[in-house]
PDB file of C-alpha atoms in Angstrom:
ATOM      1  CA  MET A   6     -53.437  11.015  -2.428  1.00  0.00           C
ATOM      2  CA  ALA A   7     -52.882  13.574  -5.150  1.00  0.00           C
ATOM      3  CA  GLY A   8     -49.421  14.354  -3.781  1.00  0.00           C
ATOM      4  CA  SER A   9     -48.350  10.707  -3.673  1.00  0.00           C
ATOM      5  CA  ARG A  10     -45.992   9.549  -6.396  1.00  0.00           C
ATOM      6  CA  LEU A  11     -45.926   5.923  -5.348  1.00  0.00           C
ATOM      7  CA  GLU A  12     -48.050   3.378  -7.143  1.00  0.00           C
ATOM      8  CA  LYS A  13     -48.543   1.633  -3.809  1.00  0.00           C
ATOM      9  CA  PHE A  14     -51.163   4.184  -2.701  1.00  0.00           C
ATOM     10  CA  GLY A  15     -54.238   3.808  -4.889  1.00  0.00           C
ATOM     11  CA  THR A  16     -54.453   2.973  -8.546  1.00  0.00           C
ATOM     12  CA  VAL A  17     -53.696   5.142 -11.541  1.00  0.00           C
ATOM     13  CA  TYR A  18     -57.453   5.526 -12.061  1.00  0.00           C
ATOM     14  CA  SER A  19     -58.112   6.734  -8.508  1.00  0.00           C
ATOM     15  CA  ARG A  20     -55.225   9.200  -8.642  1.00  0.00           C
ATOM     16  CA  VAL A  21     -56.363  10.688 -11.998  1.00  0.00           C
ATOM     17  CA  ARG A  22     -59.966  10.816 -10.746  1.00  0.00           C
ATOM     18  CA  ASN A  23     -58.908  12.694  -7.606  1.00  0.00           C
ATOM     19  CA  LEU A  24     -56.739  15.086  -9.633  1.00  0.00           C
ATOM     20  CA  MET A  25     -59.763  15.843 -11.834  1.00  0.00           C
ATOM     21  CA  ARG A  26     -61.973  16.430  -8.775  1.00  0.00           C
ATOM     22  CA  SER A  27     -59.467  18.839  -7.271  1.00  0.00           C
ATOM     23  CA  GLY A  28     -59.154  20.749 -10.557  1.00  0.00           C
ATOM     24  CA  VAL A  29     -55.499  19.971 -11.263  1.00  0.00           C
ATOM     25  CA  ILE A  30     -56.493  18.116 -14.442  1.00  0.00           C
ATOM     26  CA  LYS A  31     -59.142  19.857 -16.509  1.00  0.00           C
ATOM     27  CA  PRO A  32     -61.890  17.764 -18.193  1.00  0.00           C
ATOM     28  CA  SER A  33     -60.400  18.660 -21.597  1.00  0.00           C
ATOM     29  CA  GLN A  34     -57.032  17.176 -20.532  1.00  0.00           C
ATOM     30  CA  LYS A  35     -58.414  13.873 -19.223  1.00  0.00           C
ATOM     31  CA  PRO A  36     -56.704  10.754 -20.654  1.00  0.00           C
ATOM     32  CA  ILE A  37     -58.420   8.739 -23.390  1.00  0.00           C
ATOM     33  CA  TRP A  38     -58.591   5.557 -21.359  1.00  0.00           C
ATOM     34  CA  PHE A  39     -60.367   7.244 -18.421  1.00  0.00           C
ATOM     35  CA  ASP A  40     -63.928   6.990 -19.890  1.00  0.00           C
ATOM     36  CA  VAL A  41     -63.359   3.376 -20.988  1.00  0.00           C
ATOM     37  CA  TYR A  42     -62.109   2.408 -17.527  1.00  0.00           C
ATOM     38  CA  ASP A  43     -65.038   4.247 -15.944  1.00  0.00           C
ATOM     39  CA  ALA A  44     -67.574   2.417 -18.218  1.00  0.00           C
ATOM     40  CA  PHE A  45     -65.934  -1.037 -17.827  1.00  0.00           C
ATOM     41  CA  PRO A  46     -64.189  -1.241 -14.487  1.00  0.00           C
ATOM     42  CA  PRO A  47     -62.162  -4.395 -13.752  1.00  0.00           C
ATOM     43  CA  LYS A  48     -63.807  -7.049 -11.605  1.00  0.00           C
ATOM     44  CA  LYS A  49     -60.821  -7.039  -9.236  1.00  0.00           C
ATOM     45  CA  GLU A  50     -59.288  -3.733  -8.190  1.00  0.00           C
ATOM     46  CA  PRO A  51     -55.614  -3.628  -9.311  1.00  0.00           C
ATOM     47  CA  LEU A  52     -53.852  -2.813  -6.043  1.00  0.00           C
ATOM     48  CA  TYR A  53     -50.178  -3.057  -5.307  1.00  0.00           C
ATOM     49  CA  VAL A  54     -49.544  -5.856  -2.833  1.00  0.00           C
ATOM     50  CA  LYS A  55     -46.034  -6.444  -1.603  1.00  0.00           C
ATOM     51  CA  PRO A  56     -45.152 -10.069  -2.176  1.00  0.00           C
ATOM     52  CA  HIS A  57     -44.478 -12.026   1.013  1.00  0.00           C
ATOM     53  CA  THR A  58     -41.405 -13.985   0.105  1.00  0.00           C
ATOM     54  CA  ARG A  59     -39.001 -15.481   2.522  1.00  0.00           C
ATOM     55  CA  THR A  60     -35.465 -14.553   1.837  1.00  0.00           C
ATOM     56  CA  ILE A  61     -33.101 -17.393   2.436  1.00  0.00           C
ATOM     57  CA  LYS A  62     -29.530 -16.290   2.729  1.00  0.00           C
ATOM     58  CA  LYS A  63     -27.659 -18.207   0.091  1.00  0.00           C
ATOM     59  CA  GLN A  64     -23.981 -18.812   0.263  1.00  0.00           C
ATOM     60  CA  ASP A  65     -21.946 -16.919  -2.241  1.00  0.00           C
ATOM     61  CA  PRO A  66     -21.016 -19.427  -4.945  1.00  0.00           C
ATOM     62  CA  VAL A  67     -17.779 -17.575  -5.683  1.00  0.00           C
ATOM     63  CA  PRO A  68     -15.154 -18.330  -3.035  1.00  0.00           C
ATOM     64  CA  GLU A  69     -12.598 -15.774  -1.972  1.00  0.00           C
ATOM     65  CA  ILE A  70      -9.558 -15.918  -4.171  1.00  0.00           C
ATOM     66  CA  LEU A  71      -6.234 -15.435  -2.426  1.00  0.00           C
ATOM     67  CA  TYR A  72      -2.960 -15.842  -4.200  1.00  0.00           C
ATOM     68  CA  ARG A  73       0.480 -16.386  -2.672  1.00  0.00           C
ATOM     69  CA  GLU A  74       1.445 -12.929  -3.957  1.00  0.00           C
ATOM     70  CA  ASP A  75      -1.325 -11.398  -1.843  1.00  0.00           C
ATOM     71  CA  GLU A  76       0.305 -12.701   1.328  1.00  0.00           C
ATOM     72  CA  ILE A  77       3.647 -11.253   0.241  1.00  0.00           C
ATOM     73  CA  ARG A  78       2.009  -7.903  -0.551  1.00  0.00           C
ATOM     74  CA  ALA A  79       0.316  -7.878   2.867  1.00  0.00           C
ATOM     75  CA  LYS A  80       3.649  -8.469   4.608  1.00  0.00           C
ATOM     76  CA  PHE A  81       5.301  -5.824   2.421  1.00  0.00           C
ATOM     77  CA  PHE A  82       2.722  -3.158   3.279  1.00  0.00           C
ATOM     78  CA  GLU A  83       2.840  -4.156   6.947  1.00  0.00           C
ATOM     79  CA  GLN A  84       6.621  -3.828   7.047  1.00  0.00           C
ATOM     80  CA  TYR A  85       7.251  -0.944   4.660  1.00  0.00           C
ATOM     81  CA  GLY A  86       3.913   0.839   4.332  1.00  0.00           C
ATOM     82  CA  THR A  87       2.803   2.399   1.072  1.00  0.00           C
ATOM     83  CA  GLY A  88       6.200   3.914   0.394  1.00  0.00           C
ATOM     84  CA  TYR A  89       7.209   7.384  -0.585  1.00  0.00           C
ATOM     85  CA  ARG A  90       6.117   7.180  -4.227  1.00  0.00           C
ATOM     86  CA  SER A  91       2.534   7.270  -5.347  1.00  0.00           C
ATOM     87  CA  PHE A  92       1.139   4.956  -7.982  1.00  0.00           C
ATOM     88  CA  LEU A  93       1.468   6.515 -11.401  1.00  0.00           C
ATOM     89  CA  LEU A  94      -1.602   5.037 -13.028  1.00  0.00           C
ATOM     90  CA  HIS A  95      -1.388   7.266 -16.087  1.00  0.00           C
ATOM     91  CA  LYS A  96       1.789   5.428 -17.174  1.00  0.00           C
ATOM     92  CA  PRO A  97       0.962   2.029 -18.640  1.00  0.00           C
ATOM     93  CA  ASP A  98       4.462   0.623 -18.007  1.00  0.00           C
ATOM     94  CA  PHE A  99       4.639   1.735 -14.342  1.00  0.00           C
ATOM     95  CA  ILE A 100       5.581  -0.993 -11.882  1.00  0.00           C
ATOM     96  CA  SER A 101       5.064  -0.193  -8.211  1.00  0.00           C
ATOM     97  CA  THR A 102       7.690  -0.832  -5.569  1.00  0.00           C
ATOM     98  CA  CYS A 103       5.450  -3.478  -4.063  1.00  0.00           C
ATOM     99  CA  GLN A 104       5.150  -5.304  -7.396  1.00  0.00           C
ATOM    100  CA  ARG A 105       8.918  -5.143  -7.873  1.00  0.00           C
ATOM    101  CA  PHE A 106       9.296  -6.622  -4.391  1.00  0.00           C
ATOM    102  CA  VAL A 107       6.871  -9.457  -5.180  1.00  0.00           C
ATOM    103  CA  ASP A 108       8.603 -10.212  -8.482  1.00  0.00           C
ATOM    104  CA  LYS A 109      12.041 -10.287  -6.837  1.00  0.00           C
ATOM    105  CA  TYR A 110      10.685 -12.410  -3.972  1.00  0.00           C
ATOM    106  CA  MET A 111       9.312 -14.999  -6.403  1.00  0.00           C
ATOM    107  CA  GLU A 112      12.568 -14.976  -8.367  1.00  0.00           C
ATOM    108  CA  LEU A 113      14.660 -15.555  -5.239  1.00  0.00           C
ATOM    109  CA  LYS A 114      12.239 -18.187  -3.979  1.00  0.00           C
ATOM    110  CA  SER A 115      12.609 -20.182  -7.191  1.00  0.00           C
ATOM    111  CA  ARG A 116      16.425 -20.062  -6.897  1.00  0.00           C
ATOM    112  CA  ASP A 117      17.037 -20.475  -3.164  1.00  0.00           C
ATOM    113  CA  GLU A 118      15.604 -22.593  -0.380  1.00  0.00           C
ATOM    114  CA  LEU A 119      15.382 -20.029   2.439  1.00  0.00           C
ATOM    115  CA  SER A 120      12.886 -19.552   5.217  1.00  0.00           C
ATOM    116  CA  GLU A 121      10.200 -16.965   4.573  1.00  0.00           C
ATOM    117  CA  ALA A 122      11.677 -14.409   6.986  1.00  0.00           C
ATOM    118  CA  ALA A 123      15.173 -14.795   5.521  1.00  0.00           C
ATOM    119  CA  LEU A 124      13.778 -14.657   1.995  1.00  0.00           C
ATOM    120  CA  PHE A 125      11.883 -11.477   2.857  1.00  0.00           C
ATOM    121  CA  GLU A 126      15.096  -9.849   4.135  1.00  0.00           C
ATOM    122  CA  GLU A 127      17.120 -11.066   1.159  1.00  0.00           C
ATOM    123  CA  THR A 128      14.525  -9.601  -1.203  1.00  0.00           C
ATOM    124  CA  GLY A 129      14.874  -6.219   0.508  1.00  0.00           C
ATOM    125  CA  LYS A 130      18.666  -6.407   0.193  1.00  0.00           C
ATOM    126  CA  ALA A 131      18.437  -7.407  -3.476  1.00  0.00           C
ATOM    127  CA  LEU A 132      16.177  -4.454  -4.257  1.00  0.00           C
ATOM    128  CA  LEU A 133      18.561  -2.162  -2.384  1.00  0.00           C
ATOM    129  CA  ALA A 134      21.394  -3.476  -4.564  1.00  0.00           C
ATOM    130  CA  GLU A 135      19.282  -2.564  -7.609  1.00  0.00           C
ATOM    131  CA  GLY A 136      18.861   0.985  -6.279  1.00  0.00           C
ATOM    132  CA  ILE A 137      15.361   0.710  -4.841  1.00  0.00           C
ATOM    133  CA  THR A 138      15.294   2.088  -1.310  1.00  0.00           C
ATOM    134  CA  LEU A 139      12.755   0.571   1.054  1.00  0.00           C
ATOM    135  CA  LYS A 140      11.823   2.502   4.171  1.00  0.00           C
ATOM    136  CA  ARG A 141      10.577   0.528   7.138  1.00  0.00           C
ATOM    137  CA  ARG A 142       7.640   2.023   8.962  1.00  0.00           C
ATOM    138  CA  GLY A 143       8.813   4.458  11.601  1.00  0.00           C
ATOM    139  CA  ALA A 144      12.497   4.227  10.656  1.00  0.00           C
ATOM    140  CA  PRO A 145      14.749   6.102   8.216  1.00  0.00           C
ATOM    141  CA  PRO A 146      15.791   4.225   5.079  1.00  0.00           C
ATOM    142  CA  VAL A 147      18.936   2.315   6.081  1.00  0.00           C
ATOM    143  CA  SER A 148      20.488  -0.636   4.371  1.00  0.00           C
ATOM    144  CA  ALA A 149      21.108  -3.769   6.417  1.00  0.00           C
ATOM    145  CA  GLU A 150      24.873  -3.663   5.834  1.00  0.00           C
ATOM    146  CA  SER A 151      25.298  -0.090   7.046  1.00  0.00           C
ATOM    147  CA  ARG A 152      23.183  -0.802  10.134  1.00  0.00           C
ATOM    148  CA  GLU A 153      25.294  -3.850  11.018  1.00  0.00           C
ATOM    149  CA  SER A 154      28.542  -1.986  10.375  1.00  0.00           C
ATOM    150  CA  ARG A 155      27.430   0.892  12.605  1.00  0.00           C
ATOM    151  CA  LEU A 156      26.588  -1.540  15.410  1.00  0.00           C
ATOM    152  CA  THR A 157      29.964  -3.224  15.160  1.00  0.00           C
ATOM    153  CA  ASP A 158      31.719   0.178  15.068  1.00  0.00           C
ATOM    154  CA  VAL A 159      29.899   1.346  18.196  1.00  0.00           C
ATOM    155  CA  SER A 160      30.600  -1.884  20.087  1.00  0.00           C
ATOM    156  CA  ALA A 161      34.273  -1.770  19.038  1.00  0.00           C
ATOM    157  CA  GLU A 162      34.568   1.812  20.283  1.00  0.00           C
ATOM    158  CA  GLN A 163      33.051   0.849  23.619  1.00  0.00           C
ATOM    159  CA  GLN A 164      35.508  -2.028  24.014  1.00  0.00           C
ATOM    160  CA  VAL A 165      38.510   0.190  23.167  1.00  0.00           C
ATOM    161  CA  VAL A 166      37.391   2.969  25.511  1.00  0.00           C
ATOM    162  CA  GLY A 167      36.624   0.505  28.312  1.00  0.00           C
ATOM    163  CA  ALA A 168      40.027  -1.240  28.029  1.00  0.00           C
ATOM    164  CA  GLY A 169      42.256   1.832  27.708  1.00  0.00           C
ATOM    165  CA  SER A 170      40.914   4.227  30.315  1.00  0.00           C
ATOM    166  CA  GLU A 171      42.155   5.068  33.784  1.00  0.00           C
ATOM    167  CA  GLU A 172      40.200   6.850  36.407  1.00  0.00           C
ATOM    168  CA  THR A 173      41.745   9.177  38.961  1.00  0.00           C
ATOM    169  CA  THR A 174      39.689  10.416  41.821  1.00  0.00           C
ATOM    170  CA  ASP A 175      40.219  13.688  43.657  1.00  0.00           C
ATOM    171  CA  ALA A 176      38.294  14.692  46.704  1.00  0.00           C
ATOM    172  CA  THR A 177      35.753  16.550  44.539  1.00  0.00           C
ATOM    173  CA  HIS A 178      36.191  15.396  40.892  1.00  0.00           C
ATOM    174  CA  THR A 179      36.553  12.195  38.940  1.00  0.00           C
ATOM    175  CA  HIS A 180      38.847  12.439  35.913  1.00  0.00           C
ATOM    176  CA  THR A 181      39.025   9.948  33.077  1.00  0.00           C
ATOM    177  CA  HIS A 182      42.139   9.803  30.960  1.00  0.00           C
ATOM    178  CA  THR A 183      42.333   7.649  27.858  1.00  0.00           C
ATOM    179  CA  ILE A 184      45.685   6.046  27.342  1.00  0.00           C
ATOM    180  CA  GLY A 185      46.668   5.717  23.723  1.00  0.00           C
ATOM    181  CA  ARG A 186      49.489   3.553  22.337  1.00  0.00           C
ATOM    182  CA  ASN A 187      51.999   6.387  22.478  1.00  0.00           C
ATOM    183  CA  ASP A 188      51.021   7.296  26.056  1.00  0.00           C
ATOM    184  CA  SER A 189      51.358   3.705  27.345  1.00  0.00           C
ATOM    185  CA  GLU A 190      54.873   3.453  25.873  1.00  0.00           C
ATOM    186  CA  LYS A 191      55.926   6.558  27.794  1.00  0.00           C
ATOM    187  CA  LEU A 192      54.765   5.126  31.128  1.00  0.00           C
TER     188      LEU A 192
END
């Protein structure tokens, strides 16, 4: 018991008494209260007894607080990730890309009556017009206009190549010749 530091095992009196018996505490170092306690012991031994209380799981009185902006932020991080810039917390006037997106989203929502998906896309385009580049997860940063223009360019090229080509077949090779405007006039 002398090595125990918990008040659960024995009383302070029994621990001091045992330390004195083992010689750790000399009789000249004994506490003042020891002789009084020894002469007038308590009628009931002061032991540590763990209280037997039932713990009833109470519901948390504070409900979860979710704002509309939290849903927008969740969609933003799902679509664009954390972005390429870190949060600069040492600057008091720093506004994150996500916060700029939420602010612009709310501004556009108050002006226009668009569906949520269209409003989300319009917010991305508006931020791009302001010079803030958003990078979708797993894709390079591309604006919506340039992506659409590239698709139309590619489809237009395929239509032109498909309409103006002739195939000639030899016994061993297939040759494709593209006929331009000047070539068709000569034929």
